[in-house]
Amino acid sequence: MGDNLTEALDAFLARHETELIEFRRDLHAHPETANAERRTTRLVADRLARAGLRPVLLPETTGLYADLGPEGPLVALRADLDALPMDDEKGVSYRSTTPGACHACGHDAHTAILLGAGLFLAERAAAGLLPGGVRLIFQPAEESASGAKAVIAAGGLDSVRQAFALHCDPRLDVGRIGVRAGAITAACDRVKVTLTGPGGHTARPHLTADVVYALGKIVTEVPAALTRRVDPRAGLSLVWGHVNAGSAPNAIPDEGTVEGTVRCLDADVWRSAVAIIEDLVQSVAAPYGVTAKVEYLSAVPPTVNAAASAALIANVTASLLGPEAVADTPQSLGGEDFAWYLNLVPGAMARLGSRTPGALVAGDLHQPTFDIDERAIGVGVRVLAGLALAPRA
């Protein structure tokens, strides 16, 4: 790394940091949800093209990638483009102008950071100062856990030998980078259980199948039984978020549903979860005479950081920001589809501090009031650029 790179990044950010902050604010004011990031994709592609890059649009969805530097094995840097389907409740000038859409997870900042790193690396490439090729991946639909697969299907990971990403962390002060070897996020799947029966009068539940009562048993007993079917250290968690059955207080409906998420810290237990949950649902439902159908969507596996890649992030961060900028970070039960990249190539995701130091209330991701300390953008540019420029084995 060295002082020369630090000075070059200082000079670049002196020229471009305001532009990157305004770019992030523009995205924040005009959020687009999963697979609808058309304006965002166009803005990123146009800015990269003005820097002399040749963006490749994903053929069947939104999003893009762009290569720079010499041919050969590539280091991939990834950002996600999509916003969450919720209203923005912040009182800021760049508050969302799109009802029901809000950048409440930092993806607008991720996009601005990768754009900044790409612009800086394009300057280095033009000067012959890149040690190898770099691919910038601006991925759609992270929140729906479909974007990474779309990138892979479009060839976005072809020739990539290592992949990196940063994710905003409101629990970590700006200027710090959270690093972890091994699993950093959990598997996150979705499950829907549909119970059916003949329906009937609430005065005669014994003459029908009580779907609502059976749903209550599914809601309470299946998560409880899971704690006795798997090693508790695996962190397998089933939490329901939506229940629906019937419309009349004196009629037992003929159908009811419950939906939730399954999260798991352990990859092996995650692979067995679908069979365990199916077995538990059927065993709980059977005594009540209802028919149970389990629909299980495997969304993302755990994101498992390669030890060497995590160490590289720590070394780059220490070199460019100082040793005190490197922080240990715990594994989260949140899901992240960057995991699909790391199923195919080594790499790592790190947490980007986005909390203003001394803030009494930091908030959390996926809240309609979520915002970042925008100094995190310059920090992220430094780290991603440093990873692309690190010596390669």
PDB file of N, CA and C in Angstrom, residues 176-220:
ATOM      1  N   ARG A 176     -14.190   2.861  10.878  1.00  0.00           N
ATOM      2  CA  ARG A 176     -13.777   1.524  11.301  1.00  0.00           C
ATOM      3  C   ARG A 176     -14.357   0.476  10.344  1.00  0.00           C
ATOM      4  N   ILE A 177     -13.651  -0.621  10.212  1.00  0.00           N
ATOM      5  CA  ILE A 177     -14.050  -1.718   9.343  1.00  0.00           C
ATOM      6  C   ILE A 177     -14.129  -2.986  10.186  1.00  0.00           C
ATOM      7  N   GLY A 178     -15.292  -3.625  10.189  1.00  0.00           N
ATOM      8  CA  GLY A 178     -15.483  -4.862  10.934  1.00  0.00           C
ATOM      9  C   GLY A 178     -15.086  -6.060  10.090  1.00  0.00           C
ATOM     10  N   VAL A 179     -14.172  -6.871  10.611  1.00  0.00           N
ATOM     11  CA  VAL A 179     -13.605  -7.991   9.861  1.00  0.00           C
ATOM     12  C   VAL A 179     -13.833  -9.287  10.638  1.00  0.00           C
ATOM     13  N   ARG A 180     -14.143 -10.341   9.889  1.00  0.00           N
ATOM     14  CA  ARG A 180     -14.343 -11.648  10.514  1.00  0.00           C
ATOM     15  C   ARG A 180     -13.980 -12.739   9.520  1.00  0.00           C
ATOM     16  N   ALA A 181     -13.208 -13.714   9.947  1.00  0.00           N
ATOM     17  CA  ALA A 181     -12.967 -14.914   9.149  1.00  0.00           C
ATOM     18  C   ALA A 181     -14.056 -15.928   9.472  1.00  0.00           C
ATOM     19  N   GLY A 182     -14.444 -16.735   8.484  1.00  0.00           N
ATOM     20  CA  GLY A 182     -15.535 -17.677   8.674  1.00  0.00           C
ATOM     21  C   GLY A 182     -16.875 -17.026   8.392  1.00  0.00           C
ATOM     22  N   ALA A 183     -17.938 -17.623   8.898  1.00  0.00           N
ATOM     23  CA  ALA A 183     -19.283 -17.128   8.601  1.00  0.00           C
ATOM     24  C   ALA A 183     -19.514 -15.761   9.229  1.00  0.00           C
ATOM     25  N   ILE A 184     -19.960 -14.805   8.409  1.00  0.00           N
ATOM     26  CA  ILE A 184     -20.243 -13.451   8.908  1.00  0.00           C
ATOM     27  C   ILE A 184     -21.737 -13.151   8.891  1.00  0.00           C
ATOM     28  N   THR A 185     -22.498 -13.841   8.040  1.00  0.00           N
ATOM     29  CA  THR A 185     -23.955 -13.746   8.083  1.00  0.00           C
ATOM     30  C   THR A 185     -24.522 -15.166   8.144  1.00  0.00           C
ATOM     31  N   ALA A 186     -25.818 -15.235   8.333  1.00  0.00           N
ATOM     32  CA  ALA A 186     -26.482 -16.531   8.464  1.00  0.00           C
ATOM     33  C   ALA A 186     -27.195 -16.907   7.169  1.00  0.00           C
ATOM     34  N   ALA A 187     -27.551 -18.181   7.078  1.00  0.00           N
ATOM     35  CA  ALA A 187     -28.490 -18.582   6.044  1.00  0.00           C
ATOM     36  C   ALA A 187     -29.833 -17.939   6.353  1.00  0.00           C
ATOM     37  N   CYS A 188     -30.560 -17.589   5.318  1.00  0.00           N
ATOM     38  CA  CYS A 188     -31.887 -17.001   5.508  1.00  0.00           C
ATOM     39  C   CYS A 188     -32.823 -17.574   4.455  1.00  0.00           C
ATOM     40  N   ASP A 189     -33.776 -18.367   4.885  1.00  0.00           N
ATOM     41  CA  ASP A 189     -34.750 -18.985   4.003  1.00  0.00           C
ATOM     42  C   ASP A 189     -36.154 -18.516   4.368  1.00  0.00           C
ATOM     43  N   ARG A 190     -37.088 -18.793   3.485  1.00  0.00           N
ATOM     44  CA  ARG A 190     -38.484 -18.468   3.750  1.00  0.00           C
ATOM     45  C   ARG A 190     -39.295 -19.749   3.761  1.00  0.00           C
ATOM     46  N   VAL A 191     -40.286 -19.792   4.649  1.00  0.00           N
ATOM     47  CA  VAL A 191     -41.144 -20.968   4.732  1.00  0.00           C
ATOM     48  C   VAL A 191     -42.599 -20.522   4.835  1.00  0.00           C
ATOM     49  N   LYS A 192     -43.462 -21.232   4.121  1.00  0.00           N
ATOM     50  CA  LYS A 192     -44.900 -20.980   4.165  1.00  0.00           C
ATOM     51  C   LYS A 192     -45.604 -22.300   4.420  1.00  0.00           C
ATOM     52  N   VAL A 193     -46.471 -22.308   5.425  1.00  0.00           N
ATOM     53  CA  VAL A 193     -47.250 -23.497   5.751  1.00  0.00           C
ATOM     54  C   VAL A 193     -48.721 -23.194   5.479  1.00  0.00           C
ATOM     55  N   THR A 194     -49.356 -24.031   4.680  1.00  0.00           N
ATOM     56  CA  THR A 194     -50.781 -23.893   4.384  1.00  0.00           C
ATOM     57  C   THR A 194     -51.513 -25.095   4.962  1.00  0.00           C
ATOM     58  N   LEU A 195     -52.503 -24.826   5.814  1.00  0.00           N
ATOM     59  CA  LEU A 195     -53.340 -25.873   6.387  1.00  0.00           C
ATOM     60  C   LEU A 195     -54.716 -25.819   5.751  1.00  0.00           C
ATOM     61  N   THR A 196     -55.261 -26.970   5.390  1.00  0.00           N
ATOM     62  CA  THR A 196     -56.600 -27.021   4.799  1.00  0.00           C
ATOM     63  C   THR A 196     -57.445 -28.066   5.513  1.00  0.00           C
ATOM     64  N   GLY A 197     -58.761 -27.816   5.502  1.00  0.00           N
ATOM     65  CA  GLY A 197     -59.740 -28.732   6.092  1.00  0.00           C
ATOM     66  C   GLY A 197     -61.104 -28.424   5.514  1.00  0.00           C
ATOM     67  N   PRO A 198     -62.141 -29.114   5.945  1.00  0.00           N
ATOM     68  CA  PRO A 198     -63.472 -28.890   5.373  1.00  0.00           C
ATOM     69  C   PRO A 198     -64.146 -27.608   5.831  1.00  0.00           C
ATOM     70  N   GLY A 199     -63.675 -26.987   6.894  1.00  0.00           N
ATOM     71  CA  GLY A 199     -64.343 -25.812   7.425  1.00  0.00           C
ATOM     72  C   GLY A 199     -65.609 -26.201   8.167  1.00  0.00           C
ATOM     73  N   GLY A 200     -66.216 -25.240   8.880  1.00  0.00           N
ATOM     74  CA  GLY A 200     -67.439 -25.553   9.612  1.00  0.00           C
ATOM     75  C   GLY A 200     -67.802 -24.488  10.622  1.00  0.00           C
ATOM     76  N   HIS A 201     -68.775 -24.783  11.435  1.00  0.00           N
ATOM     77  CA  HIS A 201     -69.307 -23.852  12.436  1.00  0.00           C
ATOM     78  C   HIS A 201     -68.457 -23.931  13.702  1.00  0.00           C
ATOM     79  N   THR A 202     -68.219 -22.757  14.317  1.00  0.00           N
ATOM     80  CA  THR A 202     -67.423 -22.757  15.546  1.00  0.00           C
ATOM     81  C   THR A 202     -68.151 -23.428  16.700  1.00  0.00           C
ATOM     82  N   ALA A 203     -69.473 -23.644  16.564  1.00  0.00           N
ATOM     83  CA  ALA A 203     -70.226 -24.363  17.595  1.00  0.00           C
ATOM     84  C   ALA A 203     -69.951 -25.859  17.557  1.00  0.00           C
ATOM     85  N   ARG A 204     -69.398 -26.356  16.426  1.00  0.00           N
ATOM     86  CA  ARG A 204     -69.199 -27.790  16.289  1.00  0.00           C
ATOM     87  C   ARG A 204     -67.787 -28.108  15.768  1.00  0.00           C
ATOM     88  N   PRO A 205     -66.744 -27.683  16.487  1.00  0.00           N
ATOM     89  CA  PRO A 205     -65.383 -27.929  16.004  1.00  0.00           C
ATOM     90  C   PRO A 205     -65.050 -29.409  15.928  1.00  0.00           C
ATOM     91  N   HIS A 206     -65.767 -30.227  16.716  1.00  0.00           N
ATOM     92  CA  HIS A 206     -65.484 -31.658  16.717  1.00  0.00           C
ATOM     93  C   HIS A 206     -65.988 -32.355  15.456  1.00  0.00           C
ATOM     94  N   LEU A 207     -66.815 -31.663  14.663  1.00  0.00           N
ATOM     95  CA  LEU A 207     -67.339 -32.259  13.441  1.00  0.00           C
ATOM     96  C   LEU A 207     -66.567 -31.808  12.198  1.00  0.00           C
ATOM     97  N   THR A 208     -65.548 -31.031  12.400  1.00  0.00           N
ATOM     98  CA  THR A 208     -64.734 -30.559  11.274  1.00  0.00           C
ATOM     99  C   THR A 208     -63.263 -30.643  11.677  1.00  0.00           C
ATOM    100  N   ALA A 209     -62.421 -29.929  10.956  1.00  0.00           N
ATOM    101  CA  ALA A 209     -61.001 -29.820  11.315  1.00  0.00           C
ATOM    102  C   ALA A 209     -60.729 -28.347  11.616  1.00  0.00           C
ATOM    103  N   ASP A 210     -60.280 -28.078  12.835  1.00  0.00           N
ATOM    104  CA  ASP A 210     -60.110 -26.688  13.275  1.00  0.00           C
ATOM    105  C   ASP A 210     -58.775 -26.139  12.784  1.00  0.00           C
ATOM    106  N   VAL A 211     -58.806 -25.510  11.596  1.00  0.00           N
ATOM    107  CA  VAL A 211     -57.600 -24.982  10.955  1.00  0.00           C
ATOM    108  C   VAL A 211     -56.928 -23.917  11.817  1.00  0.00           C
ATOM    109  N   VAL A 212     -57.729 -23.043  12.426  1.00  0.00           N
ATOM    110  CA  VAL A 212     -57.154 -21.944  13.201  1.00  0.00           C
ATOM    111  C   VAL A 212     -56.429 -22.480  14.450  1.00  0.00           C
ATOM    112  N   TYR A 213     -57.058 -23.427  15.135  1.00  0.00           N
ATOM    113  CA  TYR A 213     -56.411 -24.008  16.313  1.00  0.00           C
ATOM    114  C   TYR A 213     -55.116 -24.706  15.916  1.00  0.00           C
ATOM    115  N   ALA A 214     -55.175 -25.456  14.806  1.00  0.00           N
ATOM    116  CA  ALA A 214     -53.974 -26.155  14.342  1.00  0.00           C
ATOM    117  C   ALA A 214     -52.885 -25.166  13.937  1.00  0.00           C
ATOM    118  N   LEU A 215     -53.278 -24.045  13.322  1.00  0.00           N
ATOM    119  CA  LEU A 215     -52.289 -23.013  12.985  1.00  0.00           C
ATOM    120  C   LEU A 215     -51.592 -22.504  14.241  1.00  0.00           C
ATOM    121  N   GLY A 216     -52.365 -22.288  15.297  1.00  0.00           N
ATOM    122  CA  GLY A 216     -51.772 -21.833  16.547  1.00  0.00           C
ATOM    123  C   GLY A 216     -50.732 -22.803  17.073  1.00  0.00           C
ATOM    124  N   LYS A 217     -51.018 -24.088  16.925  1.00  0.00           N
ATOM    125  CA  LYS A 217     -50.056 -25.097  17.350  1.00  0.00           C
ATOM    126  C   LYS A 217     -48.790 -25.058  16.482  1.00  0.00           C
ATOM    127  N   ILE A 218     -48.969 -24.886  15.177  1.00  0.00           N
ATOM    128  CA  ILE A 218     -47.809 -24.776  14.283  1.00  0.00           C
ATOM    129  C   ILE A 218     -46.956 -23.577  14.683  1.00  0.00           C
ATOM    130  N   VAL A 219     -47.610 -22.450  14.937  1.00  0.00           N
ATOM    131  CA  VAL A 219     -46.899 -21.208  15.257  1.00  0.00           C
ATOM    132  C   VAL A 219     -46.063 -21.356  16.525  1.00  0.00           C
ATOM    133  N   THR A 220     -46.595 -22.030  17.530  1.00  0.00           N
ATOM    134  CA  THR A 220     -45.883 -22.091  18.807  1.00  0.00           C
ATOM    135  C   THR A 220     -45.005 -23.333  18.953  1.00  0.00           C
TER     136      THR A 220
END
